[in-house]
C-alpha atoms as an extended CHARMM CRD file, in Angstrom:
* protein
*
       114  EXT
         1         1  GLY       CA            -17.5330000000       24.9620000000       -4.4940000000  PROA      1               0.0000000000
         2         2  VAL       CA            -18.7710000000       25.4410000000       -8.0200000000  PROA      2               0.0000000000
         3         3  GLU       CA            -21.5530000000       27.2740000000       -9.8090000000  PROA      3               0.0000000000
         4         4  LEU       CA            -23.3670000000       25.8200000000      -12.8100000000  PROA      4               0.0000000000
         5         5  ASP       CA            -24.9570000000       28.1980000000      -15.3140000000  PROA      5               0.0000000000
         6         6  TRP       CA            -26.8060000000       26.9700000000      -18.4010000000  PROA      6               0.0000000000
         7         7  PRO       CA            -28.1300000000       29.9340000000      -20.3540000000  PROA      7               0.0000000000
         8         8  GLU       CA            -31.2120000000       29.2550000000      -22.4470000000  PROA      8               0.0000000000
         9         9  GLY       CA            -30.3790000000       28.4340000000      -26.0410000000  PROA      9               0.0000000000
        10        10  GLU       CA            -26.7990000000       27.3000000000      -25.3570000000  PROA      10              0.0000000000
        11        11  GLU       CA            -25.7930000000       23.6660000000      -25.7460000000  PROA      11              0.0000000000
        12        12  THR       CA            -23.0370000000       23.6430000000      -23.1430000000  PROA      12              0.0000000000
        13        13  PRO       CA            -23.3400000000       24.7560000000      -19.5280000000  PROA      13              0.0000000000
        14        14  ARG       CA            -20.7450000000       26.9620000000      -17.8590000000  PROA      14              0.0000000000
        15        15  VAL       CA            -19.0900000000       25.7910000000      -14.6720000000  PROA      15              0.0000000000
        16        16  THR       CA            -17.3920000000       28.3710000000      -12.4800000000  PROA      16              0.0000000000
        17        17  VAL       CA            -15.1160000000       27.2910000000       -9.6510000000  PROA      17              0.0000000000
        18        18  LYS       CA            -15.9230000000       29.5130000000       -6.6630000000  PROA      18              0.0000000000
        19        19  ARG       CA            -13.8420000000       27.8890000000       -3.9220000000  PROA      19              0.0000000000
        20        20  VAL       CA            -11.0370000000       25.3110000000       -3.7740000000  PROA      20              0.0000000000
        21        21  GLN       CA             -9.9610000000       23.5650000000       -0.5820000000  PROA      21              0.0000000000
        22        22  PRO       CA             -7.0290000000       21.1260000000       -0.2290000000  PROA      22              0.0000000000
        23        23  PHE       CA             -7.9230000000       17.5260000000        0.6450000000  PROA      23              0.0000000000
        24        24  ASP       CA             -5.9830000000       17.7890000000        3.9200000000  PROA      24              0.0000000000
        25        25  GLY       CA             -8.2730000000       20.6210000000        4.9500000000  PROA      25              0.0000000000
        26        26  LEU       CA            -11.3580000000       18.6190000000        4.0100000000  PROA      26              0.0000000000
        27        27  ASN       CA            -10.2220000000       15.7130000000        6.1660000000  PROA      27              0.0000000000
        28        28  ALA       CA             -9.6300000000       18.0280000000        9.1190000000  PROA      28              0.0000000000
        29        29  ALA       CA            -13.0160000000       19.7260000000        8.7040000000  PROA      29              0.0000000000
        30        30  SER       CA            -15.0770000000       16.6050000000        7.9890000000  PROA      30              0.0000000000
        31        31  ARG       CA            -16.6480000000       14.5370000000       10.6930000000  PROA      31              0.0000000000
        32        32  MET       CA            -16.2390000000       10.8540000000        9.9460000000  PROA      32              0.0000000000
        33        33  THR       CA            -17.5780000000        7.7370000000       11.6350000000  PROA      33              0.0000000000
        34        34  LEU       CA            -15.8490000000        4.3720000000       11.6380000000  PROA      34              0.0000000000
        35        35  THR       CA            -18.1420000000        1.5050000000       12.6250000000  PROA      35              0.0000000000
        36        36  VAL       CA            -16.2590000000       -1.6270000000       13.6630000000  PROA      36              0.0000000000
        37        37  SER       CA            -18.3270000000       -4.8280000000       13.6880000000  PROA      37              0.0000000000
        38        38  ALA       CA            -17.1960000000       -7.9810000000       15.4850000000  PROA      38              0.0000000000
        39        39  ALA       CA            -18.8210000000      -11.0520000000       16.9960000000  PROA      39              0.0000000000
        40        40  ASP       CA            -16.3380000000      -11.0340000000       19.8860000000  PROA      40              0.0000000000
        41        41  PRO       CA            -16.9310000000       -8.2290000000       22.4360000000  PROA      41              0.0000000000
        42        42  ALA       CA            -13.2250000000       -8.4250000000       23.4370000000  PROA      42              0.0000000000
        43        43  VAL       CA            -12.0740000000       -6.9180000000       20.1140000000  PROA      43              0.0000000000
        44        44  PRO       CA            -11.9620000000       -3.2790000000       21.3870000000  PROA      44              0.0000000000
        45        45  ALA       CA             -8.9240000000       -4.1780000000       23.4860000000  PROA      45              0.0000000000
        46        46  GLY       CA             -6.9490000000       -4.7120000000       20.2570000000  PROA      46              0.0000000000
        47        47  LEU       CA             -8.0310000000       -1.3240000000       18.8900000000  PROA      47              0.0000000000
        48        48  ALA       CA             -6.1210000000        0.6550000000       21.5230000000  PROA      48              0.0000000000
        49        49  ASP       CA             -2.7080000000        0.0480000000       19.9290000000  PROA      49              0.0000000000
        50        50  LEU       CA             -3.9130000000        1.2380000000       16.5170000000  PROA      50              0.0000000000
        51        51  LEU       CA             -5.4980000000        4.3870000000       17.9080000000  PROA      51              0.0000000000
        52        52  THR       CA             -2.5790000000        5.7900000000       19.9130000000  PROA      52              0.0000000000
        53        53  ASP       CA             -1.3070000000        7.8530000000       16.9590000000  PROA      53              0.0000000000
        54        54  SER       CA             -4.7890000000        8.7480000000       15.6970000000  PROA      54              0.0000000000
        55        55  ARG       CA             -6.0690000000       10.8350000000       18.6000000000  PROA      55              0.0000000000
        56        56  GLY       CA             -6.8510000000       14.5210000000       18.1660000000  PROA      56              0.0000000000
        57        57  GLY       CA             -9.2290000000       14.2810000000       15.2170000000  PROA      57              0.0000000000
        58        58  ARG       CA            -12.9510000000       14.8780000000       14.8810000000  PROA      58              0.0000000000
        59        59  GLY       CA            -14.0290000000       11.3310000000       14.0360000000  PROA      59              0.0000000000
        60        60  THR       CA            -16.2370000000        8.9620000000       15.9940000000  PROA      60              0.0000000000
        61        61  LEU       CA            -15.3220000000        5.3140000000       16.5110000000  PROA      61              0.0000000000
        62        62  LEU       CA            -18.3020000000        3.0030000000       17.0320000000  PROA      62              0.0000000000
        63        63  PHE       CA            -18.1830000000       -0.6600000000       17.9860000000  PROA      63              0.0000000000
        64        64  ALA       CA            -21.0700000000       -2.9690000000       17.0780000000  PROA      64              0.0000000000
        65        65  THR       CA            -21.4800000000       -6.5220000000       18.3460000000  PROA      65              0.0000000000
        66        66  PRO       CA            -24.4520000000       -8.8960000000       18.2290000000  PROA      66              0.0000000000
        67        67  LEU       CA            -26.4590000000       -9.6210000000       21.3660000000  PROA      67              0.0000000000
        68        68  PRO       CA            -27.6230000000      -13.1180000000       22.3510000000  PROA      68              0.0000000000
        69        69  ASP       CA            -31.2710000000      -12.1140000000       21.8020000000  PROA      69              0.0000000000
        70        70  GLY       CA            -30.6140000000      -11.2480000000       18.1510000000  PROA      70              0.0000000000
        71        71  GLY       CA            -30.1960000000       -7.4930000000       18.6240000000  PROA      71              0.0000000000
        72        72  GLU       CA            -27.0460000000       -5.4480000000       18.3590000000  PROA      72              0.0000000000
        73        73  ALA       CA            -25.0800000000       -3.4290000000       20.9250000000  PROA      73              0.0000000000
        74        74  ARG       CA            -23.4590000000       -0.2110000000       19.6690000000  PROA      74              0.0000000000
        75        75  LEU       CA            -20.8170000000        1.4560000000       21.7910000000  PROA      75              0.0000000000
        76        76  VAL       CA            -19.0650000000        4.7790000000       21.1920000000  PROA      76              0.0000000000
        77        77  LEU       CA            -15.3810000000        4.0850000000       21.8460000000  PROA      77              0.0000000000
        78        78  ALA       CA            -13.9870000000        7.5200000000       20.9410000000  PROA      78              0.0000000000
        79        79  ARG       CA            -15.0780000000       10.9010000000       19.5870000000  PROA      79              0.0000000000
        80        80  ASP       CA            -11.6490000000       12.4110000000       18.9330000000  PROA      80              0.0000000000
        81        81  VAL       CA            -10.0390000000       10.1450000000       16.3360000000  PROA      81              0.0000000000
        82        82  ALA       CA             -8.4310000000       11.1890000000       13.0440000000  PROA      82              0.0000000000
        83        83  LEU       CA            -10.0320000000        8.6650000000       10.6960000000  PROA      83              0.0000000000
        84        84  ASP       CA             -8.9630000000        7.7270000000        7.1910000000  PROA      84              0.0000000000
        85        85  PRO       CA             -9.3230000000        4.7240000000        4.8630000000  PROA      85              0.0000000000
        86        86  GLU       CA             -5.8520000000        3.4160000000        5.8080000000  PROA      86              0.0000000000
        87        87  LEU       CA             -6.7740000000        3.2150000000        9.4970000000  PROA      87              0.0000000000
        88        88  ALA       CA            -10.0700000000        1.5410000000        8.5940000000  PROA      88              0.0000000000
        89        89  GLU       CA             -8.2060000000       -1.1480000000        6.6250000000  PROA      89              0.0000000000
        90        90  ARG       CA             -5.7400000000       -1.7710000000        9.4750000000  PROA      90              0.0000000000
        91        91  ILE       CA             -8.6350000000       -2.1650000000       11.9170000000  PROA      91              0.0000000000
        92        92  LYS       CA            -10.4620000000       -4.4630000000        9.4990000000  PROA      92              0.0000000000
        93        93  ALA       CA             -7.3590000000       -6.7000000000        9.4490000000  PROA      93              0.0000000000
        94        94  LEU       CA             -7.4570000000       -7.2070000000       13.2380000000  PROA      94              0.0000000000
        95        95  PRO       CA             -8.3480000000      -10.7390000000       14.3640000000  PROA      95              0.0000000000
        96        96  GLY       CA            -12.0400000000      -11.0130000000       15.1740000000  PROA      96              0.0000000000
        97        97  VAL       CA            -13.1250000000       -7.9030000000       13.2570000000  PROA      97              0.0000000000
        98        98  ALA       CA            -15.8630000000       -8.7310000000       10.7450000000  PROA      98              0.0000000000
        99        99  ASP       CA            -16.0640000000       -5.2810000000        9.1410000000  PROA      99              0.0000000000
       100       100  ALA       CA            -14.8990000000       -1.6860000000        9.5080000000  PROA      100             0.0000000000
       101       101  THR       CA            -16.9960000000        0.8450000000        7.6070000000  PROA      101             0.0000000000
       102       102  LEU       CA            -15.9070000000        4.4610000000        7.2260000000  PROA      102             0.0000000000
       103       103  SER       CA            -18.6140000000        7.0190000000        6.4500000000  PROA      103             0.0000000000
       104       104  ALA       CA            -19.1530000000       10.7630000000        6.5910000000  PROA      104             0.0000000000
       105       105  GLU       CA            -21.4120000000       11.9810000000        9.3650000000  PROA      105             0.0000000000
       106       106  GLU       CA            -24.4890000000       13.7980000000        8.1700000000  PROA      106             0.0000000000
       107       107  ARG       CA            -24.7060000000       17.4760000000        8.9420000000  PROA      107             0.0000000000
       108       108  PRO       CA            -27.4910000000       18.4070000000       11.3170000000  PROA      108             0.0000000000
       109       109  ALA       CA            -30.6180000000       19.6570000000        9.6280000000  PROA      109             0.0000000000
       110       110  LEU       CA            -31.2060000000       23.2810000000       10.5260000000  PROA      110             0.0000000000
       111       111  ALA       CA            -34.5140000000       25.0510000000       10.2890000000  PROA      111             0.0000000000
       112       112  LEU       CA            -35.4090000000       28.7260000000       10.3080000000  PROA      112             0.0000000000
       113       113  VAL       CA            -37.5260000000       29.5830000000       13.2990000000  PROA      113             0.0000000000
       114       114  SER       CA            -39.5130000000       32.7740000000       13.2190000000  PROA      114             0.0000000000
């Protein structure tokens, strides 16, 4: 966390580091989503071997496959996976996988209720 201060009349702003967190801690605290897209609905069977060592995280694994009517089916395969770019690349390399996209989940919007 940082604080930016730009006093009037000065040409250069001041940046103060308020909090530093190691990347390992960020990964553990962040909620990630990995969306795996494939035309073949049988692809999730091949994911099981890759996920055996990745359980115990906070990530969500989604599987998306096209439907015959032109829509798309989205299935939640797991909600307790430790996700990282390396795992996403290994999944993307599986036969039949069209794409594997890793993204950060959005935080819920909170509102003050009086």
